CSV table of C-alpha atoms in Angstrom, one decimal:
chain,number,residue,atom,x,y,z
A,1,MET,CA,-58.6,-62.3,-2.4
A,2,PRO,CA,-55.3,-60.8,-1.1
A,3,LEU,CA,-54.4,-60.0,-4.7
A,4,ALA,CA,-57.7,-58.4,-5.2
A,5,LYS,CA,-57.3,-56.2,-2.1
A,6,ALA,CA,-53.9,-55.2,-3.2
A,7,SER,CA,-55.0,-54.2,-6.6
A,8,VAL,CA,-57.7,-51.8,-5.3
A,9,PRO,CA,-55.3,-49.1,-4.0
A,10,HIS,CA,-53.3,-49.4,-7.2
A,11,LYS,CA,-56.4,-48.7,-9.2
A,12,ARG,CA,-57.4,-45.8,-7.0
A,13,LYS,CA,-54.0,-44.3,-7.4
A,14,ARG,CA,-54.3,-44.5,-11.2
A,15,GLN,CA,-57.7,-42.9,-11.0
A,16,ARG,CA,-56.4,-40.1,-8.8
A,17,SER,CA,-53.5,-39.3,-11.1
A,18,ARG,CA,-55.9,-39.3,-14.0
A,19,VAL,CA,-58.2,-36.9,-12.2
A,20,ASP,CA,-55.2,-34.6,-11.3
A,21,SER,CA,-54.0,-34.5,-14.9
A,22,GLU,CA,-57.4,-33.6,-16.1
A,23,ALA,CA,-57.8,-30.9,-13.5
A,24,ASP,CA,-54.5,-29.3,-14.4
A,25,VAL,CA,-55.5,-27.8,-17.8
A,26,SER,CA,-53.1,-24.7,-17.6
A,27,PRO,CA,-50.7,-24.7,-20.5
A,28,GLN,CA,-47.0,-25.3,-19.6
A,29,PRO,CA,-44.6,-22.5,-20.6
A,30,THR,CA,-42.5,-23.2,-23.6
A,31,VAL,CA,-38.7,-23.4,-23.5
A,32,LYS,CA,-38.4,-20.0,-25.2
A,33,ARG,CA,-40.7,-18.4,-22.7
A,34,GLN,CA,-38.8,-20.0,-19.8
A,35,LYS,CA,-35.6,-18.5,-21.1
A,36,LEU,CA,-37.3,-15.1,-21.6
A,37,GLU,CA,-38.5,-15.2,-18.0
A,38,HIS,CA,-35.0,-16.0,-16.7
A,39,HIS,CA,-33.5,-13.0,-18.6
A,40,GLN,CA,-36.4,-10.9,-17.5
A,41,ARG,CA,-35.4,-11.4,-13.8
A,42,TYR,CA,-31.8,-10.3,-14.6
A,43,ARG,CA,-32.0,-7.7,-17.2
A,44,THR,CA,-30.1,-4.4,-18.0
A,45,PRO,CA,-32.1,-1.3,-16.9
A,46,SER,CA,-34.2,0.2,-19.7
A,47,SER,CA,-32.5,3.6,-19.2
A,48,PHE,CA,-29.2,2.0,-20.5
A,49,TRP,CA,-30.7,1.1,-23.8
A,50,ASP,CA,-32.8,4.3,-24.1
A,51,ASN,CA,-29.8,6.6,-23.7
A,52,LEU,CA,-27.5,4.9,-26.2
A,53,SER,CA,-26.8,7.0,-29.3
A,54,ARG,CA,-26.2,3.9,-31.3
A,55,GLN,CA,-27.6,0.4,-30.8
A,56,TRP,CA,-25.3,-2.5,-31.3
A,57,LEU,CA,-26.7,-5.9,-32.5
A,58,THR,CA,-25.9,-8.1,-29.5
A,59,ARG,CA,-27.7,-10.9,-27.8
A,60,ARG,CA,-28.6,-8.7,-24.8
A,61,ALA,CA,-30.0,-6.0,-27.2
A,62,LEU,CA,-32.1,-8.7,-28.9
A,63,ARG,CA,-33.4,-9.9,-25.5
A,64,GLU,CA,-34.3,-6.3,-24.7
A,65,PHE,CA,-36.1,-6.0,-28.0
A,66,ASP,CA,-38.1,-9.2,-27.4
A,67,ARG,CA,-39.0,-8.0,-23.9
A,68,ARG,CA,-40.5,-4.8,-25.3
A,69,THR,CA,-42.3,-6.3,-28.2
A,70,VAL,CA,-43.6,-9.7,-27.1
A,71,TRP,CA,-47.3,-9.5,-26.4
A,72,PRO,CA,-48.9,-11.7,-23.7
A,73,ALA,CA,-50.4,-15.0,-24.7
A,74,THR,CA,-54.2,-15.2,-24.9
A,75,PRO,CA,-55.4,-16.4,-21.4
A,76,VAL,CA,-57.4,-19.6,-21.3
A,77,PRO,CA,-61.0,-18.8,-20.3
A,78,PRO,CA,-62.1,-20.5,-17.0
A,79,HIS,CA,-64.8,-23.1,-16.9
A,80,ARG,CA,-68.0,-21.3,-16.1
A,81,THR,CA,-71.1,-22.8,-14.5
A,82,GLY,CA,-74.7,-22.1,-15.4
A,83,LYS,CA,-76.6,-19.1,-13.9
A,84,GLU,CA,-79.5,-21.2,-12.5
A,85,ASN,CA,-77.8,-21.6,-9.1
A,86,ILE,CA,-76.7,-18.0,-8.7
A,87,ASP,CA,-78.7,-15.5,-6.6
A,88,VAL,CA,-78.3,-12.3,-8.6
A,89,ALA,CA,-79.6,-10.1,-5.8
A,90,LYS,CA,-77.0,-11.4,-3.4
A,91,VAL,CA,-74.2,-11.0,-5.9
A,92,LYS,CA,-75.2,-7.3,-6.6
A,93,ARG,CA,-75.4,-6.6,-2.9
A,94,PHE,CA,-72.0,-8.2,-2.3
A,95,ALA,CA,-70.5,-6.1,-5.2
A,96,ARG,CA,-71.9,-2.9,-3.7
A,97,GLN,CA,-70.1,-3.7,-0.5
A,98,GLY,CA,-66.8,-3.9,-2.2
A,99,GLY,CA,-66.6,-7.5,-3.4
A,100,PRO,CA,-64.0,-10.1,-2.4
A,101,ASN,CA,-60.5,-9.2,-1.3
A,102,LEU,CA,-58.2,-10.1,-4.2
A,103,GLY,CA,-54.9,-9.3,-2.4
A,104,ASP,CA,-54.1,-12.9,-1.8
A,105,ILE,CA,-54.4,-13.8,-5.5
A,106,ARG,CA,-51.0,-14.4,-7.2
A,107,GLY,CA,-50.4,-11.8,-9.9
A,108,TYR,CA,-53.0,-9.4,-8.7
A,109,GLN,CA,-52.1,-5.8,-9.2
A,110,ASP,CA,-53.4,-3.0,-7.0
A,111,PRO,CA,-55.7,-0.5,-8.9
A,112,LYS,CA,-53.6,2.4,-7.5
A,113,MET,CA,-50.5,0.8,-8.9
A,114,SER,CA,-52.1,0.1,-12.3
A,115,VAL,CA,-53.1,3.8,-12.6
A,116,ARG,CA,-49.5,4.8,-11.8
A,117,SER,CA,-48.2,2.4,-14.4
A,118,PHE,CA,-49.8,4.4,-17.3
A,119,LEU,CA,-47.5,7.3,-16.3
A,120,THR,CA,-44.3,5.4,-16.8
A,121,MET,CA,-42.3,5.0,-20.0
A,122,ASP,CA,-43.2,2.6,-22.8
A,123,SER,CA,-40.5,0.2,-21.9
A,124,SER,CA,-41.8,-0.1,-18.3
A,125,TYR,CA,-45.3,-0.6,-19.7
A,126,SER,CA,-44.2,-3.5,-21.9
A,127,SER,CA,-42.4,-5.0,-19.0
A,128,SER,CA,-45.6,-4.9,-16.9
A,129,ARG,CA,-47.5,-6.6,-19.8
A,130,LYS,CA,-45.0,-9.4,-19.7
A,131,ARG,CA,-45.3,-9.8,-16.0
A,132,ALA,CA,-49.1,-10.1,-16.4
A,133,LYS,CA,-48.5,-12.8,-19.0
A,134,THR,CA,-46.2,-14.9,-16.8
A,135,GLY,CA,-48.2,-14.3,-13.5
A,136,ARG,CA,-45.2,-15.4,-11.5
A,137,ASN,CA,-44.2,-13.8,-8.2
A,138,SER,CA,-40.5,-13.8,-9.1
A,139,ASP,CA,-41.2,-11.9,-12.3
A,140,ILE,CA,-43.0,-9.1,-10.6
A,141,PHE,CA,-39.9,-8.2,-8.6
A,142,SER,CA,-37.2,-8.5,-11.2
A,143,THR,CA,-33.5,-7.9,-10.4
A,144,ALA,CA,-31.8,-5.3,-12.7
A,145,ARG,CA,-28.4,-6.3,-13.9
A,146,LYS,CA,-26.3,-3.3,-14.9
A,147,SER,CA,-24.1,-3.2,-17.9
A,148,SER,CA,-20.4,-3.9,-17.6
A,149,ALA,CA,-17.3,-3.8,-19.8
A,150,TYR,CA,-18.2,-7.3,-21.1
A,151,ASP,CA,-21.2,-5.8,-22.9
A,152,PRO,CA,-20.3,-4.5,-26.5
A,153,ALA,CA,-22.5,-1.5,-25.8
A,154,PHE,CA,-20.4,-0.5,-22.8
A,155,LYS,CA,-17.9,1.4,-24.9
A,156,GLN,CA,-20.7,3.2,-26.7
A,157,HIS,CA,-22.2,4.2,-23.4
A,158,LEU,CA,-19.0,5.7,-22.1
A,159,ASN,CA,-18.5,7.6,-25.3
A,160,ASP,CA,-22.0,9.0,-25.0
A,161,HIS,CA,-21.0,10.3,-21.6
A,162,GLY,CA,-17.7,11.9,-22.6
A,163,VAL,CA,-15.2,9.1,-21.9
A,164,TYR,CA,-13.0,8.3,-24.9
A,165,LYS,CA,-10.3,5.7,-25.6
A,166,ASN,CA,-7.0,6.1,-27.4
A,167,ASN,CA,-7.6,9.7,-28.5
A,168,ARG,CA,-4.2,10.4,-30.1
A,169,ALA,CA,-5.4,13.7,-31.5
A,170,GLN,CA,-5.7,15.2,-28.0
A,171,LYS,CA,-2.8,13.9,-26.0
A,172,PRO,CA,-2.0,15.5,-22.6
A,173,SER,CA,0.4,18.3,-22.7
A,174,ASN,CA,2.8,16.4,-20.3
A,175,TRP,CA,2.7,13.2,-22.3
A,176,ALA,CA,6.4,13.5,-23.5
A,177,ASN,CA,7.6,14.3,-19.9
A,178,ILE,CA,5.8,11.3,-18.5
A,179,ASN,CA,7.5,9.1,-21.2
A,180,GLU,CA,10.9,10.5,-20.2
A,181,ARG,CA,10.2,9.7,-16.6
A,182,LEU,CA,9.1,6.1,-17.4
A,183,ALA,CA,12.4,5.5,-19.3
A,184,LYS,CA,14.6,6.1,-16.3
A,185,PRO,CA,16.5,2.9,-15.1
A,186,ARG,CA,15.6,1.3,-11.8
A,187,PRO,CA,18.4,0.1,-9.5
A,188,SER,CA,16.1,-2.7,-8.4
A,189,LEU,CA,16.2,-4.1,-11.9
A,190,SER,CA,19.9,-3.9,-12.5
A,191,PRO,CA,21.8,-7.2,-13.4
A,192,SER,CA,23.0,-7.5,-9.8
A,193,GLN,CA,19.5,-7.2,-8.4
A,194,PHE,CA,17.4,-9.0,-11.1
A,195,SER,CA,19.3,-11.8,-12.8
A,196,GLU,CA,18.4,-14.2,-15.6
A,197,GLY,CA,17.3,-16.7,-13.0
A,198,ALA,CA,14.8,-14.2,-11.6
A,199,PHE,CA,13.4,-13.7,-15.1
A,200,GLU,CA,13.0,-17.4,-15.6
A,201,THR,CA,11.1,-17.6,-12.3
A,202,PHE,CA,8.8,-14.9,-13.6
A,203,LEU,CA,8.1,-16.8,-16.8
A,204,GLN,CA,7.3,-19.9,-14.9
A,205,THR,CA,5.0,-18.1,-12.5
A,206,ASN,CA,3.2,-16.3,-15.3
A,207,GLU,CA,2.7,-19.6,-17.1
A,208,ASP,CA,1.3,-21.3,-14.1
A,209,ALA,CA,-1.2,-18.6,-13.4
A,210,LEU,CA,-4.4,-20.0,-15.0
A,211,THR,CA,-6.9,-17.5,-13.6
A,212,GLU,CA,-7.1,-13.7,-13.4
A,213,ASN,CA,-6.7,-13.8,-9.6
A,214,ALA,CA,-3.6,-15.9,-9.9
A,215,VAL,CA,-2.1,-13.5,-12.4
A,216,MET,CA,-2.7,-10.5,-10.1
A,217,ARG,CA,-1.5,-12.3,-7.0
A,218,LYS,CA,1.6,-14.0,-8.3
A,219,ALA,CA,2.9,-12.7,-11.6
A,220,PHE,CA,1.9,-9.0,-11.4
A,221,PRO,CA,3.7,-8.3,-8.0
A,222,ILE,CA,7.0,-9.3,-9.7
A,223,ILE,CA,6.5,-6.6,-12.2
A,224,ALA,CA,5.1,-4.0,-9.8
A,225,GLY,CA,8.0,-4.3,-7.3
A,226,THR,CA,7.9,-4.0,-3.5
A,227,ALA,CA,7.3,-0.3,-3.1
A,228,ASP,CA,5.7,0.7,0.2
A,229,LEU,CA,2.7,2.5,-1.2
A,230,PRO,CA,-0.9,2.5,0.0
A,231,SER,CA,-2.7,0.1,-2.4
A,232,GLN,CA,-5.7,-2.2,-2.6
A,233,GLU,CA,-6.8,-5.1,-4.8
A,234,ASN,CA,-10.2,-5.9,-6.2
A,235,LEU,CA,-12.0,-3.3,-4.2
A,236,ARG,CA,-15.4,-2.2,-5.4
A,237,PHE,CA,-15.8,1.6,-5.8
A,238,GLY,CA,-19.2,1.7,-4.3
A,239,ASN,CA,-18.9,5.1,-2.6
A,240,LEU,CA,-18.0,7.2,-5.7
A,241,LYS,CA,-20.6,9.2,-7.5
A,242,ASP,CA,-21.7,7.7,-10.8
A,243,LEU,CA,-19.6,8.7,-13.7
A,244,THR,CA,-22.6,8.4,-16.2
A,245,ASP,CA,-26.3,7.9,-15.5
A,246,GLY,CA,-26.0,5.0,-13.0
A,247,SER,CA,-27.0,2.2,-15.5
A,248,ILE,CA,-23.6,0.6,-15.5
A,249,THR,CA,-21.8,-1.3,-12.8
A,250,LYS,CA,-19.5,0.2,-10.2
A,251,ALA,CA,-15.8,0.1,-11.0
A,252,GLN,CA,-13.8,-2.6,-9.3
A,253,PRO,CA,-10.1,-2.3,-10.3
A,254,ASP,CA,-7.8,-5.3,-9.8
A,255,PHE,CA,-5.2,-3.0,-8.3
A,256,TYR,CA,-4.9,0.7,-7.4
A,257,ASP,CA,-2.6,3.1,-5.5
A,258,GLY,CA,-3.8,6.0,-3.3
A,259,ILE,CA,-3.1,7.8,-0.1
A,260,ARG,CA,-3.8,6.9,3.5
A,261,PRO,CA,-6.9,8.5,4.9
A,262,MET,CA,-5.0,10.3,7.7
A,263,GLU,CA,-2.8,12.1,5.1
A,264,LEU,CA,-5.6,14.3,4.0
A,265,ASN,CA,-7.5,16.7,6.3
A,266,ARG,CA,-10.8,15.4,7.6
A,267,GLN,CA,-12.7,18.5,6.5
A,268,ILE,CA,-11.5,18.0,2.9
A,269,ARG,CA,-12.4,14.3,3.0
A,270,GLU,CA,-16.0,15.0,4.2
A,271,GLN,CA,-16.5,17.8,1.6
A,272,ILE,CA,-15.5,15.9,-1.5
A,273,SER,CA,-15.9,12.3,-0.3
A,274,GLU,CA,-18.0,11.2,-3.3
A,275,TYR,CA,-15.1,12.0,-5.6
A,276,ILE,CA,-12.0,10.8,-3.7
A,277,GLU,CA,-13.2,8.0,-1.3
A,278,PRO,CA,-13.7,4.9,-3.4
A,279,SER,CA,-15.1,2.7,-0.7
A,280,THR,CA,-17.2,3.0,2.5
A,281,LYS,CA,-14.4,1.3,4.3
A,282,LYS,CA,-12.7,4.2,6.0
A,283,ASP,CA,-9.3,2.6,6.1
A,284,ALA,CA,-9.2,2.0,2.3
A,285,PRO,CA,-6.7,4.2,0.3
A,286,LEU,CA,-8.1,7.5,-1.0
A,287,LEU,CA,-7.5,9.6,-4.1
A,288,PRO,CA,-6.6,6.8,-6.5
A,289,ASN,CA,-4.7,7.8,-9.6
A,290,PHE,CA,-2.9,4.6,-10.6
A,291,PHE,CA,-4.8,1.6,-11.7
A,292,THR,CA,-4.1,-1.9,-13.2
A,293,GLU,CA,-6.6,-4.3,-14.8
A,294,GLY,CA,-5.3,-7.8,-15.3
A,295,LYS,CA,-6.6,-10.8,-17.3
A,296,GLY,CA,-5.9,-14.5,-17.2
A,297,PRO,CA,-5.5,-16.9,-20.1
A,298,ASP,CA,-9.3,-16.7,-21.0
A,299,GLY,CA,-9.6,-13.0,-20.4
A,300,SER,CA,-10.3,-10.4,-23.1
A,301,ALA,CA,-7.7,-7.7,-23.8
A,302,PRO,CA,-10.4,-5.2,-25.1
A,303,VAL,CA,-12.4,-5.7,-22.0
A,304,SER,CA,-9.4,-5.0,-19.8
A,305,GLU,CA,-8.8,-1.8,-21.7
A,306,LEU,CA,-12.4,-0.6,-21.2
A,307,GLN,CA,-12.2,-1.4,-17.5
A,308,ALA,CA,-8.9,0.5,-17.3
A,309,MET,CA,-10.5,3.5,-19.1
A,310,TYR,CA,-13.4,3.4,-16.7
A,311,ASP,CA,-11.1,3.3,-13.7
A,312,GLY,CA,-8.8,6.0,-14.9
A,313,ALA,CA,-11.7,8.4,-15.7
A,314,LEU,CA,-12.9,8.1,-12.0
A,315,GLY,CA,-9.3,8.7,-10.8
A,316,ALA,CA,-8.9,11.7,-13.1
A,317,ARG,CA,-12.2,13.2,-11.9
A,318,GLY,CA,-11.1,12.8,-8.3
A,319,MET,CA,-7.8,14.5,-8.9
A,320,HIS,CA,-9.5,17.4,-10.7
A,321,GLU,CA,-12.0,17.8,-7.9
A,322,LEU,CA,-9.2,18.2,-5.4
A,323,ARG,CA,-7.5,20.7,-7.6
A,324,LEU,CA,-10.7,22.7,-7.7
A,325,TYR,CA,-10.8,22.5,-3.9
A,326,VAL,CA,-7.4,24.0,-3.7
A,327,ASP,CA,-8.2,26.8,-6.2
A,328,PRO,CA,-11.8,27.0,-7.5
A,329,GLU,CA,-10.5,29.1,-10.4
A,330,THR,CA,-8.2,26.4,-11.6
A,331,PRO,CA,-8.5,26.0,-15.3
A,332,VAL,CA,-8.3,22.7,-17.1
A,333,ASP,CA,-4.6,22.6,-18.1
A,334,ASN,CA,-4.8,19.6,-20.4
A,335,SER,CA,-2.3,17.8,-18.3
A,336,ALA,CA,-2.5,14.2,-17.0
A,337,TYR,CA,-2.4,13.4,-13.3
A,338,THR,CA,-3.6,9.8,-13.6
A,339,ILE,CA,-2.1,6.6,-15.1
A,340,THR,CA,-3.9,3.4,-15.8
A,341,SER,CA,-2.5,0.1,-17.1
A,342,THR,CA,-3.4,-3.4,-18.3
A,343,TYR,CA,-1.6,-6.7,-18.1
A,344,HIS,CA,-2.6,-9.9,-19.9
A,345,GLY,CA,-1.2,-13.0,-18.3
A,346,THR,CA,-1.2,-15.3,-21.3
A,347,SER,CA,0.4,-13.0,-23.8
A,348,GLY,CA,2.5,-11.1,-21.2
A,349,VAL,CA,1.6,-7.7,-22.7
A,350,LEU,CA,1.8,-4.7,-20.4
A,351,LYS,CA,0.4,-1.4,-21.5
A,352,LEU,CA,0.4,2.0,-19.8
A,353,TYR,CA,-2.1,4.8,-20.5
A,354,THR,CA,-2.7,8.4,-19.3
A,355,ILE,CA,-6.1,9.7,-18.8
A,356,HIS,CA,-6.7,13.4,-18.5
A,357,CYS,CA,-9.6,15.9,-18.1
A,358,THR,CA,-10.6,18.3,-20.9
A,359,PRO,CA,-13.4,20.8,-21.3
A,360,SER,CA,-16.5,19.3,-22.7
A,361,THR,CA,-18.1,20.3,-26.0
A,362,ASN,CA,-21.5,19.2,-24.6
A,363,SER,CA,-23.3,21.7,-22.5
A,364,ASN,CA,-24.9,18.9,-20.4
A,365,ARG,CA,-21.6,17.9,-18.9
A,366,GLY,CA,-18.7,20.0,-17.7
A,367,TYR,CA,-15.7,17.7,-18.5
A,368,GLU,CA,-14.6,14.9,-20.7
A,369,TYR,CA,-12.0,12.2,-20.1
A,370,ARG,CA,-9.5,11.0,-22.7
A,371,MET,CA,-7.2,7.9,-22.5
A,372,THR,CA,-4.0,7.9,-24.4
A,373,GLN,CA,-1.5,5.0,-24.6
A,374,LEU,CA,2.1,5.7,-23.3
A,375,ARG,CA,4.0,2.5,-24.1
A,376,GLY,CA,3.6,-1.2,-24.4
A,377,TRP,CA,5.9,-4.2,-23.7
A,378,ASP,CA,5.9,-7.9,-24.1
A,379,MET,CA,7.1,-8.9,-20.7
A,380,THR,CA,7.8,-12.6,-21.7
A,381,ASP,CA,10.0,-11.6,-24.7
A,382,ASN,CA,13.4,-11.3,-23.1
A,383,LEU,CA,15.1,-10.0,-20.0
A,384,ASP,CA,15.8,-6.5,-21.4
A,385,THR,CA,12.2,-6.0,-22.4
A,386,PHE,CA,11.1,-7.1,-19.0
A,387,ARG,CA,13.4,-4.6,-17.3
A,388,HIS,CA,12.1,-1.8,-19.5
A,389,GLY,CA,8.5,-2.6,-18.9
A,390,ALA,CA,8.8,-3.3,-15.2
A,391,GLY,CA,10.9,-0.2,-14.7
A,392,ALA,CA,8.3,1.9,-16.5
A,393,LEU,CA,5.5,0.5,-14.3
A,394,ARG,CA,7.4,1.2,-11.1
A,395,ASN,CA,8.4,4.7,-12.3
A,396,ALA,CA,4.7,5.3,-13.2
A,397,ARG,CA,3.7,4.4,-9.6
A,398,ASP,CA,6.3,6.8,-8.2
A,399,TRP,CA,5.2,9.5,-10.6
A,400,ALA,CA,1.5,9.1,-9.6
A,401,ARG,CA,2.5,9.2,-5.9
A,402,GLU,CA,4.3,12.5,-6.4
A,403,LYS,CA,1.3,14.0,-8.0
A,404,ARG,CA,-0.9,12.9,-5.1
A,405,GLU,CA,1.5,14.2,-2.5
A,406,GLU,CA,1.8,17.6,-4.3
A,407,LEU,CA,-2.0,18.0,-4.4
A,408,VAL,CA,-2.5,16.8,-0.9
A,409,THR,CA,0.1,19.1,0.5
A,410,ALA,CA,-1.5,22.1,-1.3
A,411,ALA,CA,-5.0,21.1,0.0
A,412,ASN,CA,-3.8,20.6,3.6
A,413,GLY,CA,-1.9,23.9,3.3
A,414,LYS,CA,-5.1,25.7,2.4
A,415,ILE,CA,-6.8,24.4,5.5
A,416,LEU,CA,-3.9,25.5,7.7
A,417,ASN,CA,-3.8,28.9,6.1
A,418,ALA,CA,-7.5,29.4,6.7
A,419,ASP,CA,-7.2,28.3,10.3
A,420,TYR,CA,-4.2,30.7,10.8
A,421,SER,CA,-6.1,33.6,9.2
A,422,THR,CA,-9.1,32.9,11.5
A,423,LEU,CA,-6.8,32.8,14.5
A,424,SER,CA,-5.0,36.0,13.5
A,425,SER,CA,-8.3,37.9,12.9
A,426,SER,CA,-9.6,36.7,16.3
A,427,THR,CA,-6.4,37.9,18.0
A,428,GLN,CA,-6.6,41.3,16.3
A,429,SER,CA,-10.3,41.6,17.3
A,430,PHE,CA,-9.4,40.9,20.9
A,431,ALA,CA,-6.6,43.4,20.8
A,432,SER,CA,-8.8,46.1,19.4
A,433,LEU,CA,-11.4,45.4,22.0
A,434,SER,CA,-8.8,45.8,24.7
A,435,SER,CA,-7.5,49.0,23.2
A,436,ASN,CA,-11.0,50.5,23.2
A,437,ARG,CA,-11.5,50.0,26.9
A,438,PRO,CA,-11.3,53.2,29.1
A,439,ASN,CA,-7.9,54.0,30.5
A,440,HIS,CA,-8.1,54.1,34.4
A,441,ARG,CA,-4.5,55.3,35.0
A,442,GLU,CA,-4.2,58.3,37.3
A,443,SER,CA,-3.1,61.5,35.9
A,444,GLU,CA,-0.4,63.6,37.5
A,445,THR,CA,-3.1,65.6,39.3
A,446,SER,CA,-5.7,63.2,40.7
A,447,ALA,CA,-9.3,64.1,41.6
A,448,ASP,CA,-8.5,63.7,45.3
A,449,GLU,CA,-5.8,66.2,44.9
A,450,LEU,CA,-8.0,68.7,43.2
A,451,ALA,CA,-10.6,68.3,45.9
A,452,LEU,CA,-8.0,69.0,48.7
A,453,ASN,CA,-6.7,72.0,46.9
A,454,ASN,CA,-10.2,73.4,46.6
A,455,GLY,CA,-11.0,72.6,50.2
A,456,THR,CA,-13.7,70.1,49.3
A,457,ASP,CA,-13.9,66.3,49.2
A,458,THR,CA,-16.1,64.9,46.5
A,459,ARG,CA,-15.1,61.2,46.6
A,460,PRO,CA,-15.5,58.8,49.5
A,461,THR,CA,-12.4,56.8,49.0
A,462,LEU,CA,-9.5,55.5,51.1
A,463,ARG,CA,-7.0,56.1,48.4
A,464,THR,CA,-4.1,58.2,49.5
A,465,PRO,CA,-3.7,61.4,47.4
A,466,VAL,CA,-0.5,62.2,45.6
A,467,GLY,CA,1.1,65.5,46.4
A,468,ALA,CA,2.1,68.0,43.8
A,469,ARG,CA,5.4,67.3,42.1
A,470,THR,CA,8.1,69.9,42.1
A,471,ASN,CA,10.1,68.2,39.5
A,472,PRO,CA,8.0,66.6,36.7
A,473,SER,CA,11.0,64.7,35.4
A,474,THR,CA,11.5,62.9,38.7
A,475,ARG,CA,9.5,59.7,39.0
A,476,ILE,CA,8.5,58.2,42.3
A,477,SER,CA,8.8,54.4,42.6
A,478,PRO,CA,5.9,52.4,44.1
A,479,ASN,CA,7.9,51.7,47.2
A,480,GLN,CA,8.7,55.4,47.8
A,481,ARG,CA,5.0,56.2,47.2
A,482,LEU,CA,4.0,53.7,49.9
A,483,LYS,CA,6.5,55.2,52.4
A,484,LYS,CA,5.4,58.8,51.8
A,485,LYS,CA,2.9,60.1,54.4
A,486,PRO,CA,-0.4,61.5,53.1
A,487,VAL,CA,-0.8,65.3,53.1
A,488,GLY,CA,-4.6,65.2,53.8
A,489,VAL,CA,-7.2,63.1,55.5
A,490,ASN,CA,-10.8,62.3,54.5
A,491,LYS,CA,-13.1,64.2,56.9
A,492,ARG,CA,-15.7,61.4,56.9
A,493,LEU,CA,-13.3,59.0,58.7
A,494,GLY,CA,-13.7,60.9,61.9
A,495,THR,CA,-11.2,62.0,64.6
A,496,GLY,CA,-10.2,58.4,65.4
A,497,TYR,CA,-8.5,58.0,62.0
A,498,ARG,CA,-6.6,61.3,62.5
A,499,GLU,CA,-5.3,60.2,65.8
A,500,LEU,CA,-4.0,57.0,64.4
A,501,GLN,CA,-2.5,58.9,61.5
A,502,LYS,CA,-0.5,61.1,64.0
A,503,ILE,CA,1.0,58.1,65.7
């Protein structure tokens, strides 16, 4: 008996599991559909693919193609009951009153939103069809993942928006001058300051850096030196205006130099903030025009070059906008004011580039940005090569600092000149108003004096009249004028005043 009692719950449990399995008749998603749903939640915006002038055959491009072309699976019809138990009159009356509220049903789409969806582009419509197929809440609100330099189509996207790499045909006009500046020797890298032992330490540090962060924190500072320049590492440029159409990620250079915020007038910062203030952090360096992108042993050199080009284009745009602020009539002089660089930790290759602004041949955009390589060094080759490469990088940082300071001085000077002009004009206006006021100085023959000479008194005043002068060239001092007795008396003061006057 105890065994029989114990077997009953076990049998019921089996029956319950069988009933549950029979009730769950919805088909399970296939592995391919699950992968598609995952990529659907984190996909590149449709505008990125629609605006490319040339489509590259990549995995992300194929996923976008599948997203737009896959049709929803045929839904399984629900099990319907017979109509003998349905009151048709009640159903019609219930439908006339609006029917049931379907807002709590998962995957339900508001009729207003469905009408609006027909007005969107085809890619969005295909996306909504896929969401209807999956019927999952997480698919309805998908997270867009913007394209980055790791996407093979990223370079094509930048080219379509006027940013070009290694354009040797249109080098900046000051390219040779910059190379001469980079070749100058640095006292900090002389044999007495940087010995063979220091070079061996760099080699060991560079070899031990196994990640990109380690390369930029340990190996790269030995190359860059200890200059006291406002700089920042791995800061996202979230405050800058989009360089293209907004479908790519914000730039985040591994290293950049700029100016301190207090060095530039506040009025200028507020006016062109979206071009020169990279971050919403108000203490971050402004007006960046020197950048470095580093990579670790597993990093890709072409990716770092694309990132450096993206960073440099933003810096060149900011420098040009500040030049336009100083002089709105400033032409594009085909000169470089921005330097960008790359360093690969494993190979030890350091490259420096200029990026400059040129007039655009496309009427839809005002300017284009072109990156041109300056020099390249294998920093792990020997001590002399390291000295040349490190000296060039340090000279490039100094050169970029000089360009920033020249431009900032000119911009601040414009504000000071404007304030001085405003102050001068206000002073002149005040002086002109003062000169236009009526002159109340007494003439040599006052009104009181004329009244006494005519035997009449027209002004009820206590002012003492001035007698006629015998010698016009002789001047009477204020003290003498006070001591001199008056020659007449106002009749309206009465006899009492005359008696006092006699005394």
